[in-house]
Amino acid sequence: MKNRILIALMLFIIALPFTTTSFAGEVFGIEILDYGIYTAETTKRVGEGITGKGLHLSKSFHFIQRTTKIPATLNLRFGLSYIIKGRPAGETLELKQVTLFPISGLKNPKTQKVLHISERVFSKAIGEKYGAGYKFDEQWEAVPGIWVIQLWHGDRKLAEKTFNVYIP
């Protein structure tokens, strides 16, 4: 019995370093710099994503209207820009963007699935400026209601912005 406990303890000690992340920095929070309607240059689309349309990797965020009231208009982009506060500057970490869709959800006409949440994990660097948002590529995505964009590091919610999407 003692041998089994000793072996289990040794296996736990050996496995412990592999269960922790390699992030050595410290995150204080996120500063939201701007929010609302923006334009951006899509550099590429990757994967299919939960909506079946893929993920836009964008650069050159340019906010054109600071607002939380978003018209449900095809090809419109909305979201926020932010900086991760922490140390050391430049240290990379995993940041999860969670987008909560309106309570009715988004119904994909191709799959008939109703989507209520989207989660994506990205590598981001402390002190750099980033954007988090959504683009209405398809009419079925432009659902009126409350949309929420959250940014998480591990189990800590670092930022949240709520948008009210309406039919113009």
XYZ file of N, CA, C and O in Angstrom:
672
model
N 0.825 -1.189 0.000
C 0.000 0.000 0.000
C 0.875 1.260 0.000
O 0.595 2.187 -0.725
N 1.922 1.264 0.848
C 2.817 2.423 0.909
C 3.510 2.629 -0.433
O 3.720 3.761 -0.857
N 3.877 1.539 -1.093
C 4.539 1.649 -2.396
C 3.627 2.295 -3.424
O 4.080 3.105 -4.232
N 2.358 1.935 -3.414
C 1.404 2.527 -4.369
C 1.246 4.025 -4.138
O 1.202 4.804 -5.067
N 1.150 4.416 -2.887
C 1.012 5.841 -2.558
C 2.275 6.586 -2.975
O 2.214 7.667 -3.549
N 3.425 5.984 -2.686
C 4.698 6.601 -3.052
C 4.825 6.743 -4.565
O 5.233 7.800 -5.067
N 4.441 5.732 -5.323
C 4.485 5.783 -6.789
C 3.517 6.848 -7.307
O 3.873 7.641 -8.187
N 2.310 6.897 -6.763
C 1.327 7.900 -7.189
C 1.840 9.308 -6.906
O 1.702 10.212 -7.730
N 2.456 9.512 -5.751
C 3.003 10.820 -5.405
C 4.141 11.210 -6.342
O 4.218 12.354 -6.808
N 5.006 10.266 -6.668
C 6.108 10.546 -7.589
C 5.586 10.892 -8.982
O 6.076 11.820 -9.621
N 4.576 10.172 -9.462
C 3.988 10.474 -10.775
C 3.360 11.861 -10.784
O 3.471 12.605 -11.747
N 2.704 12.232 -9.683
C 2.098 13.555 -9.575
C 3.172 14.636 -9.636
O 3.042 15.628 -10.349
N 4.256 14.445 -8.903
C 5.345 15.432 -8.882
C 6.005 15.550 -10.255
O 6.322 16.649 -10.710
N 6.175 14.417 -10.937
C 6.768 14.438 -12.280
C 5.840 15.142 -13.266
O 6.282 15.910 -14.111
N 4.529 14.931 -13.161
C 3.570 15.499 -14.124
C 3.259 16.957 -13.848
O 2.833 17.682 -14.744
N 3.455 17.438 -12.644
C 3.087 18.797 -12.268
C 3.644 19.879 -13.192
O 2.908 20.759 -13.614
N 4.918 19.861 -13.577
C 5.421 20.919 -14.463
C 4.730 20.940 -15.819
O 4.667 21.974 -16.460
N 4.185 19.830 -16.258
C 3.546 19.772 -17.569
C 2.117 20.280 -17.549
O 1.510 20.474 -18.575
N 1.550 20.509 -16.356
C 0.176 20.974 -16.264
C 0.093 22.488 -16.135
O -0.984 23.051 -16.193
N 1.199 23.162 -15.954
C 1.190 24.614 -15.832
C 1.527 25.248 -17.166
O 2.134 24.641 -18.025
N 1.130 26.508 -17.333
C 1.422 27.204 -18.579
C 2.846 27.742 -18.544
O 3.446 27.889 -17.485
N 3.364 28.081 -19.714
C 4.728 28.600 -19.782
C 4.754 30.118 -19.626
O 5.810 30.714 -19.710
N 3.629 30.745 -19.386
C 3.568 32.191 -19.223
C 4.240 32.580 -17.913
O 3.847 32.141 -16.843
N 5.272 33.403 -18.009
C 6.044 33.781 -16.820
C 5.749 35.211 -16.383
O 6.274 35.658 -15.377
N 4.928 35.923 -17.133
C 4.647 37.317 -16.818
C 3.512 37.483 -15.834
O 3.017 36.525 -15.251
N 3.118 38.738 -15.673
C 2.027 39.086 -14.768
C 1.062 39.995 -15.519
O 1.470 40.980 -16.120
N -0.223 39.638 -15.509
C -1.250 40.426 -16.184
C -2.039 41.200 -15.132
O -2.585 40.614 -14.200
N -2.074 42.530 -15.306
C -2.821 43.380 -14.385
C -4.258 43.583 -14.849
O -5.156 43.770 -14.051
N -4.464 43.581 -16.151
C -5.801 43.818 -16.692
C -5.721 44.229 -18.147
O -4.668 44.126 -18.785
N -6.845 44.699 -18.644
C -6.940 45.187 -20.024
C -7.521 46.581 -19.997
O -8.489 46.848 -19.280
N -6.914 47.467 -20.773
C -7.451 48.815 -20.947
C -8.149 48.870 -22.295
O -7.529 48.631 -23.339
N -9.464 49.149 -22.272
C -10.212 49.324 -23.520
C -9.915 50.722 -24.031
O -10.144 51.718 -23.340
N -9.377 50.793 -25.237
C -8.990 52.073 -25.834
C -10.132 52.721 -26.598
O -10.294 53.934 -26.582
N -10.876 51.913 -27.338
C -11.975 52.417 -28.146
C -12.965 51.297 -28.375
O -12.650 50.123 -28.162
N -14.160 51.645 -28.821
C -15.197 50.652 -29.092
C -16.222 51.248 -30.044
O -16.330 52.465 -30.180
N -16.933 50.385 -30.729
C -17.973 50.840 -31.639
C -17.810 50.238 -33.013
O -17.400 49.085 -33.176
N -18.116 51.041 -34.025
C -18.073 50.611 -35.422
C -16.697 50.949 -35.987
O -16.178 52.039 -35.762
N -16.111 49.997 -36.703
C -14.771 50.207 -37.239
C -14.628 49.603 -38.631
O -15.452 48.820 -39.079
N -13.556 50.004 -39.277
C -13.146 49.366 -40.525
C -11.827 48.667 -40.242
O -11.115 49.017 -39.306
N -11.510 47.687 -41.054
C -10.245 46.966 -40.907
C -9.925 46.280 -42.218
O -10.816 46.003 -43.026
N -8.663 46.010 -42.405
C -8.213 45.263 -43.577
C -8.075 43.800 -43.170
O -7.327 43.472 -42.242
N -8.837 42.914 -43.831
C -8.726 41.493 -43.560
C -7.478 40.971 -44.242
O -7.330 41.088 -45.452
N -6.561 40.418 -43.448
C -5.331 39.881 -44.019
C -5.536 38.456 -44.513
O -4.947 38.053 -45.496
N -6.375 37.686 -43.796
C -6.745 36.351 -44.262
C -7.873 35.818 -43.401
O -8.156 36.344 -42.331
N -8.501 34.766 -43.911
C -9.530 34.064 -43.154
C -9.006 32.661 -42.883
O -8.437 32.031 -43.755
N -9.221 32.197 -41.664
C -8.741 30.877 -41.301
C -9.878 30.037 -40.739
O -10.760 30.556 -40.068
N -9.830 28.752 -41.034
C -10.811 27.821 -40.497
C -12.217 28.128 -40.919
O -12.472 28.994 -41.748
N -13.125 27.393 -40.336
C -14.542 27.623 -40.605
C -15.213 28.333 -39.462
O -16.238 28.949 -39.630
N -14.663 28.239 -38.255
C -15.292 28.861 -37.110
C -16.625 28.226 -36.803
O -17.109 27.367 -37.535
N -17.249 28.657 -35.719
C -18.526 28.049 -35.358
C -19.657 28.536 -36.250
O -20.671 27.884 -36.368
N -19.472 29.677 -36.891
C -20.520 30.177 -37.780
C -20.400 29.581 -39.172
O -21.258 29.794 -40.011
N -19.300 28.857 -39.431
C -19.091 28.250 -40.737
C -18.473 29.191 -41.751
O -18.307 28.851 -42.909
N -18.097 30.397 -41.337
C -17.572 31.387 -42.279
C -16.086 31.639 -42.119
O -15.485 32.315 -42.913
N -15.485 31.120 -41.077
C -14.068 31.356 -40.860
C -13.827 32.574 -40.002
O -14.719 33.352 -39.712
N -12.605 32.722 -39.598
C -12.193 33.804 -38.727
C -11.431 34.834 -39.541
O -10.521 34.496 -40.284
N -11.812 36.104 -39.400
C -11.104 37.193 -40.077
C -9.874 37.559 -39.260
O -9.996 37.894 -38.093
N -8.704 37.466 -39.845
C -7.504 38.012 -39.214
C -7.295 39.379 -39.857
O -7.112 39.486 -41.068
N -7.374 40.408 -39.053
C -7.403 41.769 -39.577
C -6.289 42.613 -38.999
O -5.720 42.313 -37.961
N -6.005 43.705 -39.711
C -5.071 44.710 -39.217
C -5.640 46.076 -39.581
O -6.667 46.180 -40.230
N -4.984 47.108 -39.167
C -5.375 48.490 -39.473
C -6.789 48.815 -38.993
O -7.618 49.304 -39.736
N -7.058 48.523 -37.711
C -8.344 48.894 -37.135
C -8.482 50.406 -37.159
O -7.580 51.127 -36.734
N -9.595 50.896 -37.657
C -9.866 52.333 -37.661
C -11.304 52.531 -37.193
O -12.251 52.161 -37.902
N -11.462 53.081 -35.985
C -12.804 53.284 -35.456
C -13.430 54.499 -36.122
O -12.815 55.557 -36.213
N -14.654 54.320 -36.611
C -15.336 55.407 -37.300
C -16.472 55.994 -36.471
O -16.904 57.113 -36.730
N -16.933 55.257 -35.451
C -17.961 55.802 -34.573
C -17.901 55.110 -33.224
O -18.031 53.889 -33.146
N -17.693 55.889 -32.172
C -17.699 55.335 -30.814
C -19.156 55.221 -30.375
O -19.838 56.224 -30.206
N -19.594 53.979 -30.234
C -20.989 53.729 -29.884
C -21.152 52.301 -29.393
O -20.334 51.432 -29.709
N -22.204 52.074 -28.625
C -22.590 50.718 -28.258
C -23.863 50.313 -28.997
O -24.330 49.194 -28.835
N -24.403 51.213 -29.807
C -25.604 50.935 -30.608
C -25.153 50.614 -32.032
O -24.624 51.474 -32.729
N -25.388 49.370 -32.443
C -24.836 48.858 -33.694
C -25.965 48.478 -34.652
O -26.781 47.609 -34.319
N -26.034 49.087 -35.849
C -27.057 48.678 -36.812
C -26.732 47.294 -37.391
O -25.575 46.996 -37.692
N -27.747 46.461 -37.508
C -27.582 45.106 -38.057
C -27.488 45.224 -39.576
O -28.449 45.006 -40.297
N -26.302 45.573 -40.054
C -26.065 45.856 -41.467
C -24.994 44.919 -42.008
O -23.934 44.762 -41.391
N -25.268 44.320 -43.157
C -24.331 43.404 -43.786
C -22.966 44.063 -43.986
O -22.877 45.235 -44.357
N -21.897 43.342 -43.701
C -20.493 43.753 -43.814
C -20.033 44.775 -42.776
O -18.902 45.244 -42.844
N -20.874 45.090 -41.820
C -20.491 46.027 -40.768
C -19.629 45.311 -39.730
O -19.881 44.166 -39.390
N -18.600 46.014 -39.236
C -17.721 45.487 -38.186
C -17.927 46.326 -36.928
O -18.016 47.551 -37.000
N -17.942 45.645 -35.795
C -18.016 46.358 -34.520
C -17.175 45.612 -33.488
O -16.878 44.429 -33.643
N -16.778 46.319 -32.460
C -15.967 45.696 -31.428
C -15.207 46.719 -30.615
O -15.669 47.844 -30.440
N -14.009 46.322 -30.177
C -13.225 47.187 -29.313
C -11.741 47.021 -29.606
O -11.314 46.023 -30.181
N -10.970 48.023 -29.224
C -9.511 47.912 -29.265
C -9.025 47.983 -27.822
O -9.660 48.608 -26.966
N -7.889 47.340 -27.567
C -7.425 47.225 -26.188
C -5.920 47.018 -26.121
O -5.285 46.688 -27.118
N -5.401 47.229 -24.919
C -4.003 46.932 -24.598
C -4.004 46.056 -23.350
O -4.728 46.336 -22.391
N -3.184 45.014 -23.375
C -3.016 44.166 -22.202
C -2.008 44.840 -21.284
O -0.885 45.145 -21.690
N -2.403 45.078 -20.058
C -1.535 45.703 -19.057
C -0.867 44.611 -18.232
O -1.538 43.684 -17.770
N 0.437 44.712 -18.088
C 1.162 43.729 -17.301
C 2.647 43.877 -17.498
O 3.126 44.872 -18.035
N 3.363 42.843 -17.097
C 4.810 42.851 -17.274
C 5.319 41.435 -17.429
O 4.688 40.509 -16.929
N 6.414 41.262 -18.094
C 7.175 42.265 -18.844
C 6.513 42.564 -20.193
O 5.821 41.723 -20.762
N 6.742 43.757 -20.692
C 6.227 44.140 -22.002
C 6.760 43.167 -23.048
O 7.917 42.768 -23.005
N 5.897 42.782 -23.956
C 6.290 41.878 -25.031
C 6.089 40.404 -24.715
O 6.094 39.573 -25.612
N 5.914 40.059 -23.454
C 5.669 38.662 -23.066
C 4.349 38.202 -23.684
O 3.348 38.900 -23.624
N 4.351 37.041 -24.309
C 3.121 36.550 -24.938
C 2.349 35.658 -23.980
O 2.920 34.990 -23.118
N 1.045 35.686 -24.160
C 0.143 34.898 -23.336
C -1.051 34.481 -24.172
O -1.279 35.016 -25.262
N -1.808 33.521 -23.658
C -3.036 33.117 -24.335
C -4.177 33.971 -23.811
O -4.359 34.115 -22.598
N -4.926 34.535 -24.749
C -6.081 35.359 -24.419
C -7.266 34.778 -25.170
O -7.170 34.484 -26.367
N -8.370 34.599 -24.471
C -9.570 34.037 -25.090
C -10.596 35.141 -25.322
O -10.908 35.904 -24.408
N -11.075 35.241 -26.562
C -12.174 36.150 -26.882
C -13.450 35.335 -26.887
O -13.570 34.337 -27.599
N -14.399 35.759 -26.074
C -15.711 35.131 -26.004
C -16.724 36.138 -26.529
O -16.763 37.272 -26.067
N -17.514 35.715 -27.513
C -18.597 36.547 -28.017
C -19.904 35.864 -27.666
O -20.141 34.718 -28.065
N -20.719 36.558 -26.875
C -22.035 36.054 -26.498
C -23.057 36.677 -27.437
O -23.162 37.906 -27.532
N -23.798 35.840 -28.143
C -24.797 36.305 -29.095
C -26.116 36.592 -28.372
O -26.304 36.145 -27.234
N -27.046 37.287 -29.025
C -28.346 37.543 -28.399
C -29.019 36.240 -27.955
O -28.718 35.159 -28.478
N -29.929 36.365 -27.021
C -30.562 35.195 -26.418
C -31.224 34.271 -27.442
O -31.238 33.055 -27.258
N -31.707 34.827 -28.551
C -32.328 33.991 -29.598
C -31.281 33.197 -30.367
O -31.605 32.205 -31.016
N -30.029 33.614 -30.286
C -28.946 32.929 -30.979
C -28.869 33.289 -32.457
O -29.687 34.041 -32.977
N -27.853 32.742 -33.117
C -27.679 32.909 -34.560
C -27.978 31.559 -35.191
O -27.316 30.579 -34.873
N -28.940 31.509 -36.099
C -29.291 30.241 -36.733
C -28.651 30.159 -38.113
O -29.000 30.915 -39.025
N -27.715 29.229 -38.249
C -27.030 29.016 -39.520
C -27.985 28.263 -40.446
O -28.368 27.129 -40.161
N -28.387 28.872 -41.567
C -29.349 28.214 -42.454
C -28.803 26.960 -43.136
O -29.570 26.092 -43.527
N -27.486 26.851 -43.256
C -26.896 25.663 -43.890
C -26.916 24.453 -42.969
O -27.147 23.335 -43.411
N -26.635 24.677 -41.696
C -26.547 23.563 -40.739
C -27.775 23.452 -39.841
O -27.937 22.448 -39.164
N -28.584 24.498 -39.789
C -29.752 24.607 -38.902
C -29.359 24.672 -37.422
O -30.218 24.606 -36.559
N -28.062 24.815 -37.136
C -27.614 24.937 -35.756
C -27.851 26.354 -35.258
O -27.661 27.319 -35.996
N -28.246 26.465 -33.999
C -28.407 27.763 -33.355
C -27.196 27.981 -32.457
O -26.902 27.164 -31.591
N -26.499 29.079 -32.690
C -25.262 29.391 -31.977
C -25.527 30.468 -30.932
O -26.178 31.472 -31.223
N -24.995 30.254 -29.730
C -25.182 31.219 -28.649
C -23.879 31.853 -28.176
O -23.903 32.879 -27.504
N -22.759 31.222 -28.540
C -21.465 31.691 -28.047
C -20.369 31.312 -29.043
O -20.476 30.303 -29.733
N -19.352 32.158 -29.105
C -18.161 31.868 -29.894
C -16.958 32.082 -28.986
O -16.887 33.089 -28.277
N -16.023 31.140 -29.009
C -14.803 31.263 -28.214
C -13.602 31.011 -29.108
O -13.573 30.036 -29.850
N -12.619 31.898 -29.023
C -11.364 31.772 -29.781
C -10.210 32.105 -28.861
O -10.285 33.052 -28.078
N -9.119 31.353 -28.974
C -7.925 31.601 -28.179
C -6.834 32.111 -29.112
O -6.605 31.557 -30.188
N -6.178 33.187 -28.682
C -5.125 33.833 -29.463
C -3.890 34.011 -28.600
O -3.986 34.154 -27.386
N -2.720 34.083 -29.239
C -1.492 34.487 -28.551
C -1.370 35.996 -28.705
O -1.397 36.514 -29.821
N -1.245 36.692 -27.595
C -1.146 38.146 -27.585
C 0.037 38.555 -26.718
O 0.450 37.824 -25.820
N 0.567 39.743 -26.957
C 1.719 40.240 -26.203
C 1.312 41.389 -25.283
O 0.521 42.259 -25.670
N 1.868 41.387 -24.102
C 1.630 42.465 -23.143
C 2.127 43.780 -23.734
O 3.211 43.848 -24.314
N 1.307 44.828 -23.618
C 1.697 46.158 -24.063
C 1.374 46.472 -25.514
O 1.538 47.608 -25.948
N 0.921 45.498 -26.284
C 0.579 45.713 -27.691
C -0.901 46.073 -27.828
O -1.724 45.676 -27.013
N -1.232 46.783 -28.902
C -2.614 47.158 -29.175
C -3.255 46.088 -30.067
O -2.655 45.663 -31.056
N -4.469 45.684 -29.702
C -5.202 44.662 -30.453
C -6.658 45.072 -30.610
O -7.136 45.990 -29.942
N -7.343 44.338 -31.459
C -8.771 44.532 -31.639
C -9.511 43.227 -31.441
O -8.969 42.147 -31.680
N -10.741 43.338 -30.980
C -11.629 42.180 -30.827
C -12.992 42.612 -31.340
O -13.503 43.649 -30.921
N -13.536 41.853 -32.268
C -14.811 42.284 -32.803
C -15.523 41.219 -33.601
O -15.157 40.036 -33.554
N -16.523 41.676 -34.337
C -17.353 40.790 -35.136
C -17.728 41.516 -36.425
O -17.920 42.734 -36.413
N -17.832 40.751 -37.508
C -18.268 41.297 -38.791
C -19.476 40.504 -39.269
O -19.454 39.277 -39.275
N -20.529 41.215 -39.673
C -21.721 40.568 -40.221
C -21.463 40.217 -41.683
O -21.710 41.011 -42.582
N -20.953 39.007 -41.934
C -20.694 38.553 -43.302
C -21.954 38.072 -44.001
O -22.061 38.153 -45.217
N -22.869 37.520 -43.233
C -24.110 36.949 -43.784
C -25.295 37.609 -43.094
O -25.222 37.952 -41.914
N -26.396 37.749 -43.815
C -27.572 38.395 -43.248
C -28.085 37.668 -42.002
O -28.547 38.289 -41.057
N -27.975 36.335 -41.986
C -28.479 35.574 -40.835
C -27.690 35.840 -39.550
O -28.161 35.536 -38.450
N -26.504 36.434 -39.678
C -25.702 36.767 -38.496
C -26.136 38.087 -37.862
O -25.887 38.312 -36.675
N -26.750 38.952 -38.627
C -27.088 40.301 -38.167
C -28.368 40.257 -37.323
O -29.406 40.793 -37.689
N -28.273 39.621 -36.171
C -29.405 39.412 -35.279
C -29.469 40.551 -34.261
O -28.483 40.833 -33.587
N -30.637 41.192 -34.162
C -30.761 42.258 -33.168
C -30.772 41.695 -31.751
O -31.158 40.544 -31.524
N -30.319 42.514 -30.823
C -30.288 42.125 -29.419
C -28.964 42.505 -28.779
O -28.167 43.238 -29.350
N -28.737 41.962 -27.604
C -27.531 42.268 -26.836
C -26.415 41.303 -27.231
O -26.566 40.089 -27.154
N -25.298 41.874 -27.647
C -24.078 41.134 -27.977
C -23.024 41.534 -26.950
O -22.899 42.721 -26.611
N -22.240 40.577 -26.473
C -21.213 40.857 -25.475
C -19.886 40.280 -25.957
O -19.827 39.120 -26.371
N -18.837 41.098 -25.904
C -17.485 40.639 -26.207
C -16.696 40.662 -24.907
O -16.620 41.696 -24.239
N -16.134 39.499 -24.551
C -15.345 39.364 -23.335
C -13.929 38.924 -23.698
O -13.736 38.209 -24.677
N -12.974 39.328 -22.864
C -11.582 38.900 -23.013
C -11.140 38.250 -21.712
O -11.282 38.849 -20.634
N -10.620 37.029 -21.829
C -10.250 36.216 -20.669
C -8.781 35.805 -20.748
O -8.289 35.488 -21.823
N -8.130 35.765 -19.605
C -6.810 35.133 -19.472
C -6.973 34.070 -18.392
O -7.212 34.397 -17.220
N -6.868 32.806 -18.801
C -7.130 31.719 -17.860
C -8.570 31.793 -17.400
O -9.490 31.904 -18.216
N -8.780 31.800 -16.094
C -10.143 31.880 -15.562
C -10.526 33.294 -15.126
O -11.533 33.490 -14.462
N -9.713 34.291 -15.534
C -9.990 35.689 -15.180
C -10.572 36.451 -16.363
O -9.951 36.534 -17.422
N -11.741 37.033 -16.169
C -12.311 37.919 -17.183
C -11.650 39.284 -17.003
O -11.762 39.908 -15.962
N -10.942 39.727 -18.057
C -10.188 40.973 -17.982
C -10.940 42.169 -18.548
O -10.646 43.306 -18.188
N -11.862 41.908 -19.474
C -12.612 43.017 -20.078
C -13.924 42.488 -20.628
O -14.031 41.314 -20.993
N -14.889 43.396 -20.702
C -16.191 43.061 -21.281
C -16.817 44.332 -21.840
O -16.746 45.380 -21.207
N -17.387 44.220 -23.019
C -18.103 45.346 -23.621
C -19.408 44.810 -24.200
O -19.421 43.795 -24.891
N -20.500 45.509 -23.920
C -21.834 45.122 -24.372
C -22.278 46.050 -25.502
O -22.095 47.266 -25.420
N -22.854 45.444 -26.538
C -23.353 46.199 -27.694
C -24.825 45.855 -27.901
O -25.232 44.702 -27.719
N -25.603 46.862 -28.311
C -27.018 46.658 -28.620
C -27.193 46.731 -30.134
O -27.129 47.822 -30.713
N -27.382 45.583 -30.766
C -27.557 45.523 -32.216
C -29.041 45.719 -32.518
O -29.896 45.083 -31.906
N -29.328 46.622 -33.467
C -30.722 46.932 -33.810
C -30.918 46.897 -35.327
O -29.983 47.039 -36.099
N -32.188 46.720 -35.733
C -32.558 46.766 -37.151
C -32.714 48.235 -37.532
O -33.528 48.939 -36.936
N -31.927 48.713 -38.496
C -32.026 50.147 -38.856
C -33.296 50.448 -39.646
O -33.899 49.604 -40.244
